XYZ file of C-alpha atoms in Angstrom:
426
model
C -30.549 240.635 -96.154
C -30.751 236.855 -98.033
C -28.707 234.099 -96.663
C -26.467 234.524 -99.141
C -25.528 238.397 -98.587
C -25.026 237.216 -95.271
C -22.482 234.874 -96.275
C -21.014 237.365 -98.877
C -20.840 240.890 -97.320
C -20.367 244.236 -99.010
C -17.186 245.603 -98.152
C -15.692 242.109 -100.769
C -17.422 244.040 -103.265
C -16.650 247.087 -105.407
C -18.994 248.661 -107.185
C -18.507 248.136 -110.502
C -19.825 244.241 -109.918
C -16.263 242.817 -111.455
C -13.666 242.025 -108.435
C -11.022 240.745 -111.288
C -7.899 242.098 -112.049
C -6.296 239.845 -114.948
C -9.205 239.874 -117.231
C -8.224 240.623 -120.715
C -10.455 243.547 -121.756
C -13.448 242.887 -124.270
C -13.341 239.121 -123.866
C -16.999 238.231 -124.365
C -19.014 236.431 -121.674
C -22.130 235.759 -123.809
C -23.947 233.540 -125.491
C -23.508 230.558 -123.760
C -22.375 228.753 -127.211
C -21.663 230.031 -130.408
C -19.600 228.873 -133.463
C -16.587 231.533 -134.837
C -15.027 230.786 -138.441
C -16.192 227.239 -137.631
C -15.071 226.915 -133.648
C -17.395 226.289 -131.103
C -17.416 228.645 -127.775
C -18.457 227.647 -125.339
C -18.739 229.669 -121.853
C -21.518 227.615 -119.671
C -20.447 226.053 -116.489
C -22.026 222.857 -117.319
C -21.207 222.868 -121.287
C -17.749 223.207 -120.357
C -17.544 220.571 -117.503
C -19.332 218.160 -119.756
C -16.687 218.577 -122.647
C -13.772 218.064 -120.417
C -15.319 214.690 -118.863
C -16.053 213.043 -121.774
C -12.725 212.042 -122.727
C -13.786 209.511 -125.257
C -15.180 211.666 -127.352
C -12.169 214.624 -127.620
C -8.390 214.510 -127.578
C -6.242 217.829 -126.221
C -6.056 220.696 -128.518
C -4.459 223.151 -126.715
C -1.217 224.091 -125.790
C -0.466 223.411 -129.511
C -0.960 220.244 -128.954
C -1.772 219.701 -132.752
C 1.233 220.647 -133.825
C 3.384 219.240 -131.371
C 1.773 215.604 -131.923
C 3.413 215.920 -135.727
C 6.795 216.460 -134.764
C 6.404 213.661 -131.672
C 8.830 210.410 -132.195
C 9.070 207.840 -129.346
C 7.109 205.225 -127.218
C 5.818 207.685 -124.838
C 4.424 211.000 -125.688
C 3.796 214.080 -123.294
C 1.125 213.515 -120.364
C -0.031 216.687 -121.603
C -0.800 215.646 -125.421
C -1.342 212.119 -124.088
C -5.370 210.770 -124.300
C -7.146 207.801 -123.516
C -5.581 204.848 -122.205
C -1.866 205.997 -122.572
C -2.773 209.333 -120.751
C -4.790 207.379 -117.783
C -1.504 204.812 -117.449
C 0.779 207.848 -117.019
C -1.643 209.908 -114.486
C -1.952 206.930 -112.376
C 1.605 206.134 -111.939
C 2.684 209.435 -111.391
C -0.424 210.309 -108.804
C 1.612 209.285 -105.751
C 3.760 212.149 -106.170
C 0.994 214.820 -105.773
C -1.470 213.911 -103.056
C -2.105 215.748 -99.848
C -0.684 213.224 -97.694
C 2.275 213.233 -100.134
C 2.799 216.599 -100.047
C 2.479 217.388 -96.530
C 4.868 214.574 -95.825
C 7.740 215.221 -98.145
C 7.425 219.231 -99.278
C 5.817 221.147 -96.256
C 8.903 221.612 -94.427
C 10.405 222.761 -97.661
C 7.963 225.261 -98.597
C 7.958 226.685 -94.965
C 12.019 227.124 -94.973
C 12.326 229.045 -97.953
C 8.919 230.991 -97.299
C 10.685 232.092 -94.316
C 14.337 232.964 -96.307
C 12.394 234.872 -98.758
C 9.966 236.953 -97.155
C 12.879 237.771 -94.368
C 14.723 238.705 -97.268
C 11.992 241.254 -98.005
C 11.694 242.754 -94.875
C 15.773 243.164 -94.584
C 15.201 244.955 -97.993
C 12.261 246.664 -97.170
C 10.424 245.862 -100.251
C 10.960 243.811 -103.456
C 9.549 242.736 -106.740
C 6.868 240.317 -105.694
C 7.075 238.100 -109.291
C 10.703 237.216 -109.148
C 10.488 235.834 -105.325
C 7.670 233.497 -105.667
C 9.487 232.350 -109.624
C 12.142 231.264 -107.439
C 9.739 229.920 -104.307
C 7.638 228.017 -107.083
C 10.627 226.422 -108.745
C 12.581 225.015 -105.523
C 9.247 223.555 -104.435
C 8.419 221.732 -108.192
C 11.770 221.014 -108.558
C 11.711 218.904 -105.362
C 8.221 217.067 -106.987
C 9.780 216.812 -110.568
C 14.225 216.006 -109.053
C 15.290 218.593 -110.932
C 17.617 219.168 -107.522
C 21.276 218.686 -109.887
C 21.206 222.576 -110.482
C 21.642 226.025 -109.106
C 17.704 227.244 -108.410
C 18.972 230.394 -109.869
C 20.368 229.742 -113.053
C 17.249 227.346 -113.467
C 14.651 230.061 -112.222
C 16.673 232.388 -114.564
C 16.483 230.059 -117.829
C 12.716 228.912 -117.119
C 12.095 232.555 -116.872
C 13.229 233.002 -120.588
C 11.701 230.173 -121.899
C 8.092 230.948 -120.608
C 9.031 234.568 -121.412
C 9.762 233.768 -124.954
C 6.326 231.517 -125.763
C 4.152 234.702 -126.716
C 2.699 237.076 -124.925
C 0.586 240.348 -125.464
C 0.255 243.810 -123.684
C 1.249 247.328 -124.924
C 0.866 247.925 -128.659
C 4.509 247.694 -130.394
C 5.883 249.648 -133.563
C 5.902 247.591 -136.559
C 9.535 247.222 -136.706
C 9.975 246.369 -133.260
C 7.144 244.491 -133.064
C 8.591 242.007 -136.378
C 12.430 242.129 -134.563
C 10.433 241.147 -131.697
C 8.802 238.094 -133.310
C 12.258 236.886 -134.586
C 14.096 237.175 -131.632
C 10.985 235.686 -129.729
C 11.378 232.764 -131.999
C 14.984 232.012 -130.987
C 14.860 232.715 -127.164
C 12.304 229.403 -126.262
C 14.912 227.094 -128.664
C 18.318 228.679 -127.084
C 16.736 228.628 -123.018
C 14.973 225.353 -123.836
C 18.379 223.998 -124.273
C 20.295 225.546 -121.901
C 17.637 224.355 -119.261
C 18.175 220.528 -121.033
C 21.978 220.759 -120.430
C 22.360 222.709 -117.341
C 19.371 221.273 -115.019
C 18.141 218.121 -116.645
C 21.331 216.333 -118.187
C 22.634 216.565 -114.299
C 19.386 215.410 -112.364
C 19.315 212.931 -115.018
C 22.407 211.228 -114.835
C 22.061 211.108 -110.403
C 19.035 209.182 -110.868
C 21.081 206.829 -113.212
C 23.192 206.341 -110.666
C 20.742 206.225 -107.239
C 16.921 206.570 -107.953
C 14.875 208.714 -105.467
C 10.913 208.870 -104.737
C 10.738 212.089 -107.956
C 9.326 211.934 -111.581
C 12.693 211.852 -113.332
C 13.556 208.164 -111.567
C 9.763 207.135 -112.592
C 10.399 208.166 -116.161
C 13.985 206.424 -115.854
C 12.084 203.113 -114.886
C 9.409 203.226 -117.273
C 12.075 203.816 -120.167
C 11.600 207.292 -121.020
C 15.168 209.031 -123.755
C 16.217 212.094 -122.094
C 14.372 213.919 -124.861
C 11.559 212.554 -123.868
C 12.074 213.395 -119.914
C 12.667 216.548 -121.401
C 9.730 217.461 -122.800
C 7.931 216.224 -119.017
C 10.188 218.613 -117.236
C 9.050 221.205 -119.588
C 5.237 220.341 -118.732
C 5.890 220.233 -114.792
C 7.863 223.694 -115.129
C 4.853 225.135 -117.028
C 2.679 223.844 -114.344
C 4.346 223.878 -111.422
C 6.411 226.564 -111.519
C 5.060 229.245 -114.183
C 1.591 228.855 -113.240
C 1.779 229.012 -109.375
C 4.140 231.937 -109.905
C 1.376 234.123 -111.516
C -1.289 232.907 -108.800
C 0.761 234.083 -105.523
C 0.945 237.199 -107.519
C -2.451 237.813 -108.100
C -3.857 236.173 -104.628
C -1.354 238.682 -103.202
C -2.639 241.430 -105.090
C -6.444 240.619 -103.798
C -5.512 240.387 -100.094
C -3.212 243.725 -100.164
C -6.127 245.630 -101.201
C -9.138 244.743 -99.403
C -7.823 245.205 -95.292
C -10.807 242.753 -93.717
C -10.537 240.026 -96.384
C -7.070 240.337 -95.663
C -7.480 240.036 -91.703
C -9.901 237.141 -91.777
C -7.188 234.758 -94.322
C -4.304 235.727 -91.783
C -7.031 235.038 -88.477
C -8.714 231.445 -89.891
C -8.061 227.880 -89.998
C -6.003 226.346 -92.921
C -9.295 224.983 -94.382
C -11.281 228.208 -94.408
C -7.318 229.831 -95.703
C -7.713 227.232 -98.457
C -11.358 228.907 -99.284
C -10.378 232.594 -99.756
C -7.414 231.110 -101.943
C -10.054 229.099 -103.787
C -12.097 232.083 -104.428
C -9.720 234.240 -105.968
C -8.550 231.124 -108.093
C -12.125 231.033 -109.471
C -12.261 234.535 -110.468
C -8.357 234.331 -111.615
C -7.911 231.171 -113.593
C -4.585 231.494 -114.390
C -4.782 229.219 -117.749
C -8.277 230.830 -119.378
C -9.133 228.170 -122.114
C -9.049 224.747 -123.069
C -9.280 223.495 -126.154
C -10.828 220.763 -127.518
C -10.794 218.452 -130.609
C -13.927 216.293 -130.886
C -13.299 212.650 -131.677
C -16.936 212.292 -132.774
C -20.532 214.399 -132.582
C -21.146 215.538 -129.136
C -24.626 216.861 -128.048
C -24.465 219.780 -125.634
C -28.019 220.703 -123.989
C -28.479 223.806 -122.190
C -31.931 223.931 -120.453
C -34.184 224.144 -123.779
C -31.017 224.733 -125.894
C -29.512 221.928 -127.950
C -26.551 221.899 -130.003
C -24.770 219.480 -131.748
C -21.115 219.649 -132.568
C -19.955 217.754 -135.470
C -16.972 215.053 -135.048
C -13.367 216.895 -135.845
C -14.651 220.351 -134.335
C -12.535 222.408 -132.528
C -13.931 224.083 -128.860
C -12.802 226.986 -127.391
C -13.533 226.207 -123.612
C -13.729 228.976 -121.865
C -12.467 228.556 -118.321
C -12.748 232.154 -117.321
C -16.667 232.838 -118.185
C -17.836 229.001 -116.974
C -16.174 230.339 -113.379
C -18.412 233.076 -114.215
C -21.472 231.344 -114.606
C -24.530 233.449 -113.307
C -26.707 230.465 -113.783
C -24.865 228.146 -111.630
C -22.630 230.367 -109.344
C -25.146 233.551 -109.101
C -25.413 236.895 -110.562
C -22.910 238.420 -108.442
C -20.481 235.777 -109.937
C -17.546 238.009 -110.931
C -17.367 239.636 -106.788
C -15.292 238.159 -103.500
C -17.100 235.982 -101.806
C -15.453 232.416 -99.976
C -18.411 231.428 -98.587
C -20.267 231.455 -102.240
C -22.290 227.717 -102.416
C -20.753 225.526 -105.446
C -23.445 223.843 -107.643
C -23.106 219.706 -106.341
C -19.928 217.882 -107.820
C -18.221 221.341 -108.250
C -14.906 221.760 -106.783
C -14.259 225.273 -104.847
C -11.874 226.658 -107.372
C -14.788 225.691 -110.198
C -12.821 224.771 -113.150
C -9.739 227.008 -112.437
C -7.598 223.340 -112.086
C -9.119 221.734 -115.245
C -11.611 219.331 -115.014
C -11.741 215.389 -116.778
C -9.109 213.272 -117.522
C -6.429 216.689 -118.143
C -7.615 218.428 -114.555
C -4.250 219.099 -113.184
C -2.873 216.948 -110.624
C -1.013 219.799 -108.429
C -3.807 221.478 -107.382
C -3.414 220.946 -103.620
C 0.198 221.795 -104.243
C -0.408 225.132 -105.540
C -2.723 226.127 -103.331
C -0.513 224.980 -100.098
C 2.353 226.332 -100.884
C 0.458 229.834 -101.915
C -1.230 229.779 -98.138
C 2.475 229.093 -96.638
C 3.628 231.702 -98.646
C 1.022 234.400 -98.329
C 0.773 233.501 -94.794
C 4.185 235.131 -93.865
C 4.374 237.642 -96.895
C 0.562 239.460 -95.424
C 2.254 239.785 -91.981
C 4.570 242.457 -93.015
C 3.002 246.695 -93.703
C 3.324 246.626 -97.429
C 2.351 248.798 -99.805
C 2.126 248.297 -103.668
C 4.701 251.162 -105.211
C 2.348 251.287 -107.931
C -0.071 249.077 -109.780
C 0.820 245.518 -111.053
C 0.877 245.131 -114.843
C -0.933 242.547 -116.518
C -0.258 240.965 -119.660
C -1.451 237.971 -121.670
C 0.355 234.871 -123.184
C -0.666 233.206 -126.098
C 0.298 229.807 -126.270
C -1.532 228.887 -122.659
C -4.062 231.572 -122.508
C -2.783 232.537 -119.201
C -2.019 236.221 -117.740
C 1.225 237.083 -116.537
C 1.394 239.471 -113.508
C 4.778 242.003 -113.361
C 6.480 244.559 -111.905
C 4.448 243.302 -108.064
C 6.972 245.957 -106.550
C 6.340 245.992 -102.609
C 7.333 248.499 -100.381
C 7.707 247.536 -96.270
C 5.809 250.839 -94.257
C 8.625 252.611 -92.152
C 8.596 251.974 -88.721
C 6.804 248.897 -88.359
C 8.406 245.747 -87.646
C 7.760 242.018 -88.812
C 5.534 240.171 -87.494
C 6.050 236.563 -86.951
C 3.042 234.252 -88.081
C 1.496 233.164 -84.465
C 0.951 229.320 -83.843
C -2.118 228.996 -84.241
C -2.338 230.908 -87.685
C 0.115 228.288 -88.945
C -1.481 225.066 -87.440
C -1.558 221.880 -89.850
């Protein structure tokens, strides 16, 4: 057995070679690069790393970023369609708010209350539907980080819900008919829960920070000047990835751990750090956001081994998140199993690129993955079952899946049991 079987043994792997459950079926992992009706793909590990650090020579294409930039007015546009010296102003002043001391300090407590309310809740029920607890668990905890704290975290879980739900998503084939009244109706959702969500749950937090400023986003955007359309658009970006985001990862993490019994009892046995690693794993082979997209600013050279290409200034790159986590070259050919003990090429982080990378990597990445552990931590002590598979849909506008109908049943006769002290240390 190699060194690295050792460190990555059999029973994490299933025999097909692909451990994944969210990825979307026929998405091609090969060639490395290649250019589609005039966009480049690109899928290597390196490629894809080297893209996302060289901020002078892209801006952000994704999220519709394109389009959004046209209907922009204002001194200070979105963090997320923000580049260059604007984009590195606003990431530095809002950094305080998401770093592990931070966190620890301010949210911990938080996360470990209402971990405790919800998965009690469970047991009492003996069972629920796994994706609308942790919407709610992810929103209290971002709303804390963003002071969104004016509002009922029901309504607000309730109208982020339908806003996110309304961006575009796809799964089972539609009639044509329903498919078109389904377009429409898409259309108007986002507008009509966009502004229910501005009038209900940022109007409120809004006008408190007027009126006393706290240690949140909303009173930094207050002192820097920001309209309230403005703030709105920011509260929209933090909901996407605070809230939406870590929702689908819970999901899926949970998913991994409630079917494989020894991965399962070595996350609940170890340390936070080594915790951290298993979660880390599984956020490699689940990206939750899939690509990244790219507009070059100017011709950019990419050179893989004896492969050189060159991409002409104003091309658009399709960076695929999912295959560079994939990497055989850098990560090994058993890339797409379990293992948390798999070596990272130097300067990689554990989750690979699953958090971005460059000037865009996002900056609640040790939030996400903390409150998942605190979370998952409690949830994994209880004798669930799955009452049948999870489904698994994809949305458009972030090329991110969406994980549903998690419906969790509690075994009979077996009782809760409470995380033990040492399981829980900080």
């Amino acid at each position: 057995m190699s060194d690295h079987d050792a460190r990555c043994p059999v029973p994490h792997r299933e025999q097909n070679g692909d451990r994944r459950r969210t990825a979307p079926p026929g998405e091609p992992g090969t060639p490395r690069v290649e250019v589609l009706d005039g966009v480049w793909h690109v899928r290597a590990l390196p490629l894809v790393r080297q893209v996302l650090r060289e901020a002078d020579a892209t801006v952000q294409a994704g999220f519709s970023a394109e389009t959004a930039r046209q209907g922009l007015t204002g001194d200070h546009p979105p963090v997320l369609y923000a580049d260059g010296p604007e984009h590195r102003r606003q990431r530095t002043a809002t950094a305080k708010f998401f770093t592990p001391a931070t966190v620890s300090r301010r949210y911990r407590d938080l996360m470990e209350e209402r971990a405790d309310e919800l998965v009690e809740q469970i047991r009492r029920d003996g069972g629920g539907e796994l994706s609308a607890v942790t919407l709610r668990y992810s929103v209290e905890v971002a709303a804390q980080v963003v002071g969104l704290t004016d509002s009922g975290i029901d309504g607000m879980s309730r109208r982020l819900e339908r806003f996110f739900d309304g961006t575009g998503s796809t799964g089972a084939p539609r009639g044509r008919l329903r498919a078109r009244v389904g377009a429409v109706a898409g259309s108007v959702r986002p507008m009509w829960a966009m502004s229910a969500f501005q009038f209900r749950d940022v109007r409120p937090a809004v006008a408190a920070r007027r009126r006393q400023p706290r240690e949140d986003v909303i009173s930094h955007l207050l002192e820097q000047g920001y309209t309230d359309r403005e703030i709105l658009v920011e509260c929209l970006t933090y909901a996407a990835a605070g809230m939406a985001t870590t929702r689908e990862f819970i999901a899926v993490a949970a998913w991994h751990l409630l079917e494989d019994d020894r991965l399962r009892a070595a996350y609940l046995e170890a340390d936070e750090p080594a915790r951290h690693g298993v979660l880390h794993e599984i956020l490699r082979l689940e990206p939750v956001v899939g690509h990244l997209y790219r507009r070059s600013t100017r011709e950019l050279v990419l050179e893989d081994g004896e492969e050189r290409h060159v991409v002409p200034a104003g091309s658009l790159l399709d960076l695929s998140v999912r295959q560079a986590n994939l990497d055989p070259q850098e990560l090994g050919e058993d890339a797409r199993q379990m293992c948390p003990e798999r070596p990272r090429p130097k300067g990689v982080r554990p989750e690979v690129l699953s958090f971005g990378d460059g000037a865009h990597r996002c900056p609640g990445g040790f939030i996400a993955i903390q409150e998942t552990d605190i979370f998952l931590q409690r949830l994994l002590r209880l004798p669930l079952e799955f009452a049948h598979p999870p489904l698994v849909s994809w949305a458009e506008l972030t090329a991110s899946y969406e994980v549903r109908d998690v419906v969790l049943r509690v075994g009979a006769g077996q009782g809760w049991r409470a995380p033990s002290p040492a399981s829980t240390a900080r």
